Amino acid sequence: MKKFYSATWESVKTHPLPDWYDDYKFGIFIHWGIYSVPAFAPLTWELGEIEIDEQWFCNNPYAEWYFNSINVKQGPTYQHHLQTYGKDFSYRDFLPLWKAEKWQPAEWAQLFKQAGAKYVVLTTKHHDGFCLFPSRYTDYHCLNYGPKRNILGELKSAVEAVGLKIGTYYSGVIDWTFSSAPIFTESQNMSNASPTYAYADYAFNQVLELIDDYQPAVLWNDIGWPKQGEHMLPSLFSHYYNQVEDGVVDDRWNGLWCDFTSKEYKHGEASRERKWEMCRGLGLSFGYNQNESDDDLIAVEKLVALLVEVVANNGNLLLNVGPKADGTIPNGQIERLTALGNWLEVNGEGIYATRCSCRESYRQADLDFHFTKKETDLYCFVSGLRAGETCFSLPCNTTVSALNPAVEFSQQRQGDKVEITVHNYQPAWQVLCFKVVNGE
């Protein structure tokens, strides 16, 4: 019998993490909106490298924060805006220029599937308040302005047609159409954010709208939730779980409840004891940034190694794609997604539907070792290898096999370890995975 959730914290907190979320491991984040037209931010830091204060917000590497980056009236983005568009050109003046004229949602869906992703999360409303779905609570949405298409509806159909799940990102506490005070420090994300009960009701109603109209597999809230509306969250979550029983919610609801915690670049914590998700862009920004060249995007080897490290330590990777305003995805992003998909096609057995091994990750010499398990089988990942012959040991006492059949290697048991010599490592293989039947 299907479980019914009531609108109490006690009931909501009985919701279990569904197996699919723990099995899927890899999803695609999409930041696409008005900010994709100016597509500008300085190349500064990863989130978490410096204090989230005035220095961060006035030099913000997130192109999707363009509204705030010109609203603070200082820093590289503001200077770029003055020089390129002039002081009288407002953020909303970009909206008619976002036409999405080349957008083919089926092509996006096929690319994400080819990349090995299992779910997709779309930014349905970012901090600028513009909705990528036709909302009954505002006319500021994609059927009335910009693309004049139901972005979420079309993407959901395309994604589900290739067997992927769709999730929705929603900017819960920040909406610059309600409160446009500039943000200079992290604390102002909450204090300067929309402070009224009217906005709390608006956000509540729009998220209900997303649940009822699109049944998202992931309800991904950002920054926080209006303090004035916290008492309504048990009603929101219970309604969600009753509509989408195997849905999941992130942890950005003022710390009141989550199915998984989150880490963004270097900001946040990861735990092997509780399910978490890493989100990051392929570069320093989530929204498309014209300043990011191919060399500024994460290298394929580092991307594969990141996925392995995250999964081995109980996480999922939510990797962001930032399309251009016309709806095309830049070639550098496509190349990395394709390369990751090629690697997963060979090594996915050690990623999908696995769990944390009892063996924790470690570094030895110049190599990194990570481990996953599937029932009693152990998967050992080795990254940092160089072309040619390399020797290392794996912490097991039985025969191992390589998931990549092209790998030529020899092995010899030495006590509770197996000494491995790889004879023909090629950099295009990225991270190697070895399987140990009954090795866990």
Tab-separated table of C-alpha atoms in Angstrom:
chain	number	residue	atom	x	y	z
A	1	MET	CA	0.000	0.000	0.000
A	2	LYS	CA	1.239	3.462	-0.877
A	3	LYS	CA	2.327	5.461	2.154
A	4	PHE	CA	0.377	8.648	2.889
A	5	TYR	CA	2.280	11.570	4.401
A	6	SER	CA	0.553	14.094	6.628
A	7	ALA	CA	1.540	17.730	6.986
A	8	THR	CA	3.716	17.307	10.068
A	9	TRP	CA	7.462	17.227	10.480
A	10	GLU	CA	7.133	13.824	12.178
A	11	SER	CA	5.466	12.346	9.105
A	12	VAL	CA	7.673	14.077	6.524
A	13	LYS	CA	10.845	12.890	8.254
A	14	THR	CA	9.857	9.241	7.790
A	15	HIS	CA	10.447	9.587	4.042
A	16	PRO	CA	13.241	7.172	3.022
A	17	LEU	CA	15.871	7.909	0.402
A	18	PRO	CA	14.646	6.104	-2.730
A	19	ASP	CA	17.009	3.575	-4.281
A	20	TRP	CA	16.974	5.265	-7.685
A	21	TYR	CA	18.693	8.372	-6.356
A	22	ASP	CA	21.430	6.339	-4.700
A	23	ASP	CA	21.779	4.172	-7.819
A	24	TYR	CA	21.898	6.849	-10.514
A	25	LYS	CA	25.026	8.710	-9.294
A	26	PHE	CA	25.210	11.263	-12.102
A	27	GLY	CA	22.871	14.050	-13.175
A	28	ILE	CA	22.926	17.128	-15.380
A	29	PHE	CA	22.205	20.608	-14.007
A	30	ILE	CA	21.076	23.289	-16.484
A	31	HIS	CA	21.371	27.058	-15.936
A	32	TRP	CA	19.748	28.883	-18.840
A	33	GLY	CA	17.970	32.199	-18.784
A	34	ILE	CA	18.102	35.941	-19.398
A	35	TYR	CA	21.649	35.968	-18.019
A	36	SER	CA	22.702	33.776	-20.959
A	37	VAL	CA	22.469	36.866	-23.198
A	38	PRO	CA	25.191	39.037	-21.573
A	39	ALA	CA	26.955	35.798	-20.578
A	40	PHE	CA	29.655	37.599	-18.638
A	41	ALA	CA	31.554	37.105	-15.396
A	42	PRO	CA	35.200	37.434	-14.358
A	43	LEU	CA	37.290	34.282	-13.963
A	44	THR	CA	38.080	34.465	-10.260
A	45	TRP	CA	37.558	31.611	-7.790
A	46	GLU	CA	35.677	28.421	-7.086
A	47	LEU	CA	32.985	28.868	-4.466
A	48	GLY	CA	34.555	28.085	-1.095
A	49	GLU	CA	38.063	29.285	-1.927
A	50	ILE	CA	37.528	32.696	-0.288
A	51	GLU	CA	35.087	34.221	2.170
A	52	ILE	CA	31.635	34.804	0.658
A	53	ASP	CA	31.753	38.529	1.252
A	54	GLU	CA	31.957	41.767	-0.723
A	55	GLN	CA	35.081	40.582	-2.536
A	56	TRP	CA	33.194	37.516	-3.789
A	57	PHE	CA	29.967	39.270	-4.793
A	58	CYS	CA	31.698	42.185	-6.552
A	59	ASN	CA	33.922	39.752	-8.469
A	60	ASN	CA	31.344	36.997	-8.833
A	61	PRO	CA	32.386	34.259	-11.326
A	62	TYR	CA	28.753	33.126	-11.650
A	63	ALA	CA	27.344	34.589	-14.879
A	64	GLU	CA	23.803	33.760	-13.699
A	65	TRP	CA	24.289	36.394	-10.950
A	66	TYR	CA	24.628	39.127	-13.613
A	67	PHE	CA	21.705	41.138	-12.196
A	68	ASN	CA	23.367	41.416	-8.793
A	69	SER	CA	26.829	41.887	-10.286
A	70	ILE	CA	25.645	45.081	-11.989
A	71	ASN	CA	23.379	46.019	-9.073
A	72	VAL	CA	26.352	46.299	-6.675
A	73	LYS	CA	27.707	48.976	-9.034
A	74	GLN	CA	31.349	47.981	-8.747
A	75	GLY	CA	33.637	45.276	-10.064
A	76	PRO	CA	34.472	43.816	-13.493
A	77	THR	CA	30.935	42.841	-14.518
A	78	TYR	CA	29.575	46.289	-13.717
A	79	GLN	CA	32.384	47.950	-15.675
A	80	HIS	CA	31.771	45.576	-18.595
A	81	HIS	CA	28.071	46.428	-18.535
A	82	LEU	CA	28.712	50.172	-18.593
A	83	GLN	CA	31.197	49.900	-21.446
A	84	THR	CA	29.173	47.433	-23.524
A	85	TYR	CA	25.538	48.430	-22.931
A	86	GLY	CA	25.562	51.734	-21.033
A	87	LYS	CA	24.225	52.701	-17.616
A	88	ASP	CA	20.615	53.035	-18.828
A	89	PHE	CA	20.442	49.476	-20.197
A	90	SER	CA	18.594	47.432	-17.557
A	91	TYR	CA	18.790	43.707	-16.925
A	92	ARG	CA	15.273	43.246	-18.247
A	93	ASP	CA	16.350	44.845	-21.543
A	94	PHE	CA	18.199	41.587	-22.274
A	95	LEU	CA	14.950	39.606	-22.265
A	96	PRO	CA	13.881	40.266	-25.890
A	97	LEU	CA	17.364	39.108	-26.956
A	98	TRP	CA	16.903	35.657	-25.389
A	99	LYS	CA	15.149	33.924	-28.289
A	100	ALA	CA	16.351	30.297	-27.971
A	101	GLU	CA	16.014	30.151	-31.745
A	102	LYS	CA	18.256	27.089	-32.152
A	103	TRP	CA	16.998	25.120	-29.153
A	104	GLN	CA	16.327	21.461	-29.829
A	105	PRO	CA	15.326	19.775	-26.532
A	106	ALA	CA	15.541	16.295	-28.078
A	107	GLU	CA	19.191	16.941	-28.970
A	108	TRP	CA	19.905	18.040	-25.404
A	109	ALA	CA	18.255	14.912	-24.032
A	110	GLN	CA	20.223	12.653	-26.353
A	111	LEU	CA	23.490	14.369	-25.348
A	112	PHE	CA	22.731	13.949	-21.643
A	113	LYS	CA	21.908	10.280	-22.145
A	114	GLN	CA	25.102	9.803	-24.158
A	115	ALA	CA	27.026	11.459	-21.311
A	116	GLY	CA	25.791	8.725	-18.967
A	117	ALA	CA	23.541	10.983	-16.890
A	118	LYS	CA	20.438	9.466	-15.347
A	119	TYR	CA	18.585	12.609	-14.255
A	120	VAL	CA	18.362	16.267	-15.269
A	121	VAL	CA	17.642	19.309	-13.082
A	122	LEU	CA	16.510	22.520	-14.807
A	123	THR	CA	16.626	25.989	-13.234
A	124	THR	CA	12.922	26.763	-13.490
A	125	LYS	CA	13.293	30.115	-11.708
A	126	HIS	CA	16.650	31.620	-10.813
A	127	HIS	CA	17.220	34.631	-8.574
A	128	ASP	CA	16.107	37.047	-11.313
A	129	GLY	CA	12.546	35.765	-10.901
A	130	PHE	CA	11.983	34.827	-14.554
A	131	CYS	CA	10.138	31.508	-14.850
A	132	LEU	CA	10.993	28.837	-17.421
A	133	PHE	CA	7.454	27.475	-17.104
A	134	PRO	CA	4.063	29.148	-17.607
A	135	SER	CA	3.099	30.080	-14.051
A	136	ARG	CA	-0.395	31.095	-13.039
A	137	TYR	CA	1.062	33.439	-10.424
A	138	THR	CA	3.077	35.787	-12.661
A	139	ASP	CA	3.180	36.882	-16.276
A	140	TYR	CA	6.999	37.039	-16.102
A	141	HIS	CA	7.576	33.694	-17.788
A	142	CYS	CA	8.810	32.027	-20.953
A	143	LEU	CA	5.503	31.819	-22.795
A	144	ASN	CA	5.014	35.581	-22.609
A	145	TYR	CA	8.609	36.767	-23.044
A	146	GLY	CA	11.899	35.611	-24.509
A	147	PRO	CA	11.669	32.141	-26.089
A	148	LYS	CA	7.833	32.070	-25.901
A	149	ARG	CA	7.996	28.311	-25.375
A	150	ASN	CA	7.357	26.164	-22.300
A	151	ILE	CA	10.999	25.363	-21.577
A	152	LEU	CA	10.322	23.021	-18.660
A	153	GLY	CA	7.448	21.237	-20.357
A	154	GLU	CA	9.357	20.600	-23.578
A	155	LEU	CA	12.500	19.509	-21.752
A	156	LYS	CA	10.565	17.142	-19.492
A	157	SER	CA	9.027	15.419	-22.507
A	158	ALA	CA	12.382	15.108	-24.275
A	159	VAL	CA	14.282	13.881	-21.222
A	160	GLU	CA	11.696	11.308	-20.214
A	161	ALA	CA	11.485	10.066	-23.815
A	162	VAL	CA	15.096	8.831	-23.530
A	163	GLY	CA	14.565	7.300	-20.086
A	164	LEU	CA	15.938	10.031	-17.826
A	165	LYS	CA	14.238	11.634	-14.830
A	166	ILE	CA	13.500	15.368	-14.657
A	167	GLY	CA	14.003	17.551	-11.600
A	168	THR	CA	13.329	21.223	-10.915
A	169	TYR	CA	15.575	23.876	-9.389
A	170	TYR	CA	13.754	26.803	-7.759
A	171	SER	CA	15.230	29.918	-6.167
A	172	GLY	CA	13.267	29.832	-2.933
A	173	VAL	CA	14.427	32.783	-0.905
A	174	ILE	CA	15.814	35.177	-3.548
A	175	ASP	CA	13.639	36.788	-6.200
A	176	TRP	CA	14.854	40.146	-7.442
A	177	THR	CA	11.437	40.998	-8.892
A	178	PHE	CA	10.209	41.194	-5.280
A	179	SER	CA	13.303	42.608	-3.586
A	180	SER	CA	16.239	43.944	-5.589
A	181	ALA	CA	18.517	45.186	-2.809
A	182	PRO	CA	22.130	44.471	-3.814
A	183	ILE	CA	23.801	41.535	-2.076
A	184	PHE	CA	27.366	42.033	-0.806
A	185	THR	CA	27.700	39.257	1.817
A	186	GLU	CA	26.415	35.730	2.304
A	187	SER	CA	24.220	36.780	5.246
A	188	GLN	CA	22.396	39.187	2.938
A	189	ASN	CA	21.225	36.229	0.852
A	190	MET	CA	18.619	35.864	3.578
A	191	SER	CA	18.333	39.330	5.134
A	192	ASN	CA	18.054	41.248	1.847
A	193	ALA	CA	15.891	38.577	0.243
A	194	SER	CA	12.173	38.960	-0.293
A	195	PRO	CA	10.975	39.679	3.249
A	196	THR	CA	7.196	39.630	2.875
A	197	TYR	CA	4.497	37.092	3.617
A	198	ALA	CA	3.225	37.792	0.112
A	199	TYR	CA	6.451	36.447	-1.380
A	200	ALA	CA	6.423	33.417	0.952
A	201	ASP	CA	2.941	32.563	-0.376
A	202	TYR	CA	4.103	33.194	-3.947
A	203	ALA	CA	7.059	30.800	-3.609
A	204	PHE	CA	4.880	28.182	-1.906
A	205	ASN	CA	2.270	28.363	-4.664
A	206	GLN	CA	4.827	28.189	-7.466
A	207	VAL	CA	6.531	25.118	-6.009
A	208	LEU	CA	3.121	23.473	-5.624
A	209	GLU	CA	2.578	24.346	-9.271
A	210	LEU	CA	5.825	22.612	-10.242
A	211	ILE	CA	4.834	19.535	-8.230
A	212	ASP	CA	1.318	19.261	-9.604
A	213	ASP	CA	2.080	20.110	-13.233
A	214	TYR	CA	5.458	18.414	-13.721
A	215	GLN	CA	5.931	15.788	-10.941
A	216	PRO	CA	9.673	16.470	-10.604
A	217	ALA	CA	11.851	13.604	-9.385
A	218	VAL	CA	14.060	16.158	-7.597
A	219	LEU	CA	12.830	19.262	-5.783
A	220	TRP	CA	16.017	21.331	-5.691
A	221	ASN	CA	15.624	24.549	-3.706
A	222	ASP	CA	18.426	27.110	-3.642
A	223	ILE	CA	19.911	29.326	-0.901
A	224	GLY	CA	17.018	28.941	1.547
A	225	TRP	CA	13.296	29.396	2.093
A	226	PRO	CA	11.397	32.511	3.241
A	227	LYS	CA	11.387	32.616	7.027
A	228	GLN	CA	7.769	33.763	6.872
A	229	GLY	CA	6.855	30.509	5.148
A	230	GLU	CA	8.776	27.940	7.193
A	231	HIS	CA	5.621	26.779	8.959
A	232	MET	CA	4.200	25.741	5.562
A	233	LEU	CA	7.061	23.415	4.654
A	234	PRO	CA	5.570	20.241	6.191
A	235	SER	CA	2.500	20.827	4.031
A	236	LEU	CA	4.684	21.382	0.953
A	237	PHE	CA	6.852	18.309	1.532
A	238	SER	CA	3.968	16.007	2.404
A	239	HIS	CA	2.122	17.107	-0.722
A	240	TYR	CA	5.248	16.457	-2.768
A	241	TYR	CA	5.830	12.972	-1.367
A	242	ASN	CA	2.158	12.096	-1.815
A	243	GLN	CA	2.344	13.159	-5.454
A	244	VAL	CA	5.867	11.848	-6.159
A	245	GLU	CA	6.478	9.075	-3.646
A	246	ASP	CA	10.068	8.459	-4.761
A	247	GLY	CA	10.925	12.148	-5.094
A	248	VAL	CA	13.848	13.735	-3.263
A	249	VAL	CA	14.526	17.199	-1.825
A	250	ASP	CA	17.874	18.877	-1.220
A	251	ASP	CA	19.050	20.534	2.011
A	252	ARG	CA	18.580	24.227	1.168
A	253	TRP	CA	15.350	24.681	3.094
A	254	ASN	CA	16.870	26.504	6.082
A	255	GLY	CA	18.268	23.201	7.358
A	256	LEU	CA	14.821	21.927	8.342
A	257	TRP	CA	14.684	18.743	6.246
A	258	CYS	CA	16.354	16.998	3.314
A	259	ASP	CA	16.742	13.662	1.582
A	260	PHE	CA	20.348	14.528	0.681
A	261	THR	CA	22.848	17.224	1.580
A	262	SER	CA	24.707	19.354	-0.947
A	263	LYS	CA	28.195	20.576	-1.713
A	264	GLU	CA	28.903	23.305	-4.288
A	265	TYR	CA	32.471	23.386	-5.608
A	266	LYS	CA	34.503	23.673	-2.354
A	267	HIS	CA	31.628	25.008	-0.263
A	268	GLY	CA	29.827	22.534	1.983
A	269	GLU	CA	30.574	19.191	3.578
A	270	ALA	CA	30.590	15.628	2.263
A	271	SER	CA	29.897	12.582	4.416
A	272	ARG	CA	30.221	8.857	3.849
A	273	GLU	CA	27.464	8.381	6.437
A	274	ARG	CA	24.770	10.436	4.709
A	275	LYS	CA	23.816	10.784	1.046
A	276	TRP	CA	25.059	13.994	-0.542
A	277	GLU	CA	25.360	15.639	-3.930
A	278	MET	CA	28.160	17.692	-5.470
A	279	CYS	CA	27.066	20.390	-7.896
A	280	ARG	CA	29.440	22.430	-10.014
A	281	GLY	CA	29.880	23.901	-13.462
A	282	LEU	CA	32.253	22.646	-16.116
A	283	GLY	CA	34.041	25.956	-15.567
A	284	LEU	CA	33.748	28.480	-12.727
A	285	SER	CA	30.222	29.538	-13.708
A	286	PHE	CA	26.885	27.766	-13.966
A	287	GLY	CA	25.359	30.105	-16.560
A	288	TYR	CA	27.192	30.372	-19.891
A	289	ASN	CA	30.184	32.721	-19.584
A	290	GLN	CA	31.707	33.996	-22.826
A	291	ASN	CA	34.997	34.569	-20.970
A	292	GLU	CA	35.493	30.853	-20.353
A	293	SER	CA	37.577	29.326	-23.109
A	294	ASP	CA	38.024	25.602	-23.611
A	295	ASP	CA	41.180	25.768	-21.466
A	296	ASP	CA	39.167	27.224	-18.587
A	297	LEU	CA	36.856	24.205	-18.394
A	298	ILE	CA	37.676	21.210	-16.217
A	299	ALA	CA	39.958	18.725	-18.006
A	300	VAL	CA	38.391	15.372	-18.894
A	301	GLU	CA	40.793	13.434	-16.672
A	302	LYS	CA	39.922	15.638	-13.679
A	303	LEU	CA	36.221	15.359	-14.464
A	304	VAL	CA	36.317	11.562	-14.519
A	305	ALA	CA	38.398	11.520	-11.332
A	306	LEU	CA	35.898	13.870	-9.673
A	307	LEU	CA	32.964	11.614	-10.518
A	308	VAL	CA	34.817	8.606	-9.124
A	309	GLU	CA	35.814	10.416	-5.919
A	310	VAL	CA	32.280	11.681	-5.321
A	311	VAL	CA	30.603	8.324	-5.931
A	312	ALA	CA	33.150	6.385	-3.866
A	313	ASN	CA	32.404	8.667	-0.911
A	314	ASN	CA	28.603	8.354	-0.992
A	315	GLY	CA	27.800	11.250	-3.305
A	316	ASN	CA	26.122	11.985	-6.612
A	317	LEU	CA	27.606	14.397	-9.148
A	318	LEU	CA	25.244	17.030	-10.547
A	319	LEU	CA	27.294	18.497	-13.369
A	320	ASN	CA	26.126	21.772	-14.838
A	321	VAL	CA	25.660	22.685	-18.485
A	322	GLY	CA	25.388	26.355	-19.423
A	323	PRO	CA	23.800	26.744	-22.878
A	324	LYS	CA	24.150	29.872	-25.002
A	325	ALA	CA	21.180	32.187	-25.417
A	326	ASP	CA	20.291	30.605	-28.770
A	327	GLY	CA	19.887	27.157	-27.162
A	328	THR	CA	23.129	25.590	-28.358
A	329	ILE	CA	25.580	23.998	-25.947
A	330	PRO	CA	29.199	25.135	-26.462
A	331	ASN	CA	31.507	22.580	-28.077
A	332	GLY	CA	33.888	22.460	-25.105
A	333	GLN	CA	31.040	21.395	-22.834
A	334	ILE	CA	29.819	18.815	-25.359
A	335	GLU	CA	33.315	17.349	-25.688
A	336	ARG	CA	33.596	16.822	-21.939
A	337	LEU	CA	30.154	15.296	-21.611
A	338	THR	CA	30.865	12.958	-24.516
A	339	ALA	CA	34.218	11.899	-23.071
A	340	LEU	CA	32.641	11.227	-19.675
A	341	GLY	CA	29.956	9.146	-21.362
A	342	ASN	CA	32.570	7.134	-23.226
A	343	TRP	CA	34.365	6.398	-19.962
A	344	LEU	CA	31.118	5.391	-18.239
A	345	GLU	CA	30.224	3.073	-21.094
A	346	VAL	CA	33.341	1.055	-20.213
A	347	ASN	CA	33.473	1.546	-16.444
A	348	GLY	CA	29.876	2.267	-15.440
A	349	GLU	CA	29.518	-1.122	-13.750
A	350	GLY	CA	31.696	0.220	-10.945
A	351	ILE	CA	29.661	3.446	-10.657
A	352	TYR	CA	25.934	2.867	-11.128
A	353	ALA	CA	23.984	1.086	-8.369
A	354	THR	CA	27.078	0.812	-6.184
A	355	ARG	CA	27.550	1.794	-2.551
A	356	CYS	CA	30.461	2.914	-0.364
A	357	SER	CA	33.040	0.245	0.227
A	358	CYS	CA	34.374	-0.318	3.725
A	359	ARG	CA	37.706	0.792	2.227
A	360	GLU	CA	38.141	4.543	2.271
A	361	SER	CA	39.853	6.568	-0.425
A	362	TYR	CA	43.572	7.224	-0.111
A	363	ARG	CA	46.547	8.625	-1.984
A	364	GLN	CA	49.797	6.727	-2.466
A	365	ALA	CA	52.746	8.239	-4.277
A	366	ASP	CA	51.167	10.104	-7.225
A	367	LEU	CA	48.123	7.846	-7.477
A	368	ASP	CA	44.625	8.168	-6.000
A	369	PHE	CA	42.638	5.082	-5.012
A	370	HIS	CA	38.863	4.968	-4.592
A	371	PHE	CA	36.521	2.064	-3.932
A	372	THR	CA	32.890	1.125	-4.467
A	373	LYS	CA	30.987	-2.089	-3.891
A	374	LYS	CA	28.024	-3.901	-5.387
A	375	GLU	CA	26.772	-6.541	-2.963
A	376	THR	CA	29.984	-8.537	-2.264
A	377	ASP	CA	31.969	-7.362	-5.292
A	378	LEU	CA	34.619	-4.668	-4.919
A	379	TYR	CA	35.599	-2.073	-7.527
A	380	CYS	CA	38.994	-0.396	-7.264
A	381	PHE	CA	39.633	2.852	-9.147
A	382	VAL	CA	43.122	4.164	-9.837
A	383	SER	CA	43.708	7.706	-11.128
A	384	GLY	CA	46.871	9.679	-11.810
A	385	LEU	CA	48.462	7.022	-14.019
A	386	ARG	CA	50.928	8.017	-16.730
A	387	ALA	CA	51.393	6.554	-20.178
A	388	GLY	CA	53.297	3.294	-20.390
A	389	GLU	CA	54.066	0.844	-17.586
A	390	THR	CA	53.050	1.539	-13.986
A	391	CYS	CA	53.136	-0.575	-10.813
A	392	PHE	CA	50.898	-0.290	-7.740
A	393	SER	CA	49.139	-2.503	-5.217
A	394	LEU	CA	45.449	-3.017	-4.484
A	395	PRO	CA	44.137	-3.916	-0.985
A	396	CYS	CA	42.691	-7.339	-1.777
A	397	ASN	CA	43.923	-10.920	-1.715
A	398	THR	CA	42.320	-12.454	-4.748
A	399	THR	CA	42.431	-12.189	-8.533
A	400	VAL	CA	41.328	-8.925	-10.115
A	401	SER	CA	40.041	-8.098	-13.599
A	402	ALA	CA	39.988	-4.783	-15.480
A	403	LEU	CA	36.662	-3.397	-16.675
A	404	ASN	CA	38.436	-2.005	-19.728
A	405	PRO	CA	39.307	-5.083	-21.838
A	406	ALA	CA	42.088	-3.183	-23.617
A	407	VAL	CA	44.164	-2.900	-20.433
A	408	GLU	CA	47.137	-5.268	-20.411
A	409	PHE	CA	48.347	-5.989	-16.899
A	410	SER	CA	49.926	-8.652	-14.725
A	411	GLN	CA	49.174	-9.381	-11.068
A	412	GLN	CA	50.794	-11.160	-8.178
A	413	ARG	CA	49.436	-11.754	-4.692
A	414	GLN	CA	51.566	-10.457	-1.819
A	415	GLY	CA	49.892	-11.251	1.519
A	416	ASP	CA	46.714	-9.172	1.781
A	417	LYS	CA	47.512	-7.178	-1.356
A	418	VAL	CA	47.754	-7.749	-5.069
A	419	GLU	CA	50.664	-6.180	-6.916
A	420	ILE	CA	49.515	-4.841	-10.273
A	421	THR	CA	51.688	-3.885	-13.224
A	422	VAL	CA	49.854	-2.089	-16.019
A	423	HIS	CA	51.865	-2.474	-19.205
A	424	ASN	CA	50.064	-0.252	-21.704
A	425	TYR	CA	48.227	2.567	-19.921
A	426	GLN	CA	46.913	5.224	-22.293
A	427	PRO	CA	45.885	8.720	-21.084
A	428	ALA	CA	42.628	8.443	-23.060
A	429	TRP	CA	41.509	5.772	-20.583
A	430	GLN	CA	41.487	8.347	-17.762
A	431	VAL	CA	40.789	6.364	-14.554
A	432	LEU	CA	41.181	2.565	-14.517
A	433	CYS	CA	38.723	0.347	-12.685
A	434	PHE	CA	39.536	-3.163	-11.424
A	435	LYS	CA	36.868	-5.596	-10.254
A	436	VAL	CA	37.366	-8.047	-7.396
A	437	VAL	CA	34.626	-10.682	-7.259
A	438	ASN	CA	33.676	-11.282	-3.600
A	439	GLY	CA	36.386	-8.791	-2.665
A	440	GLU	CA	34.338	-6.625	-0.346
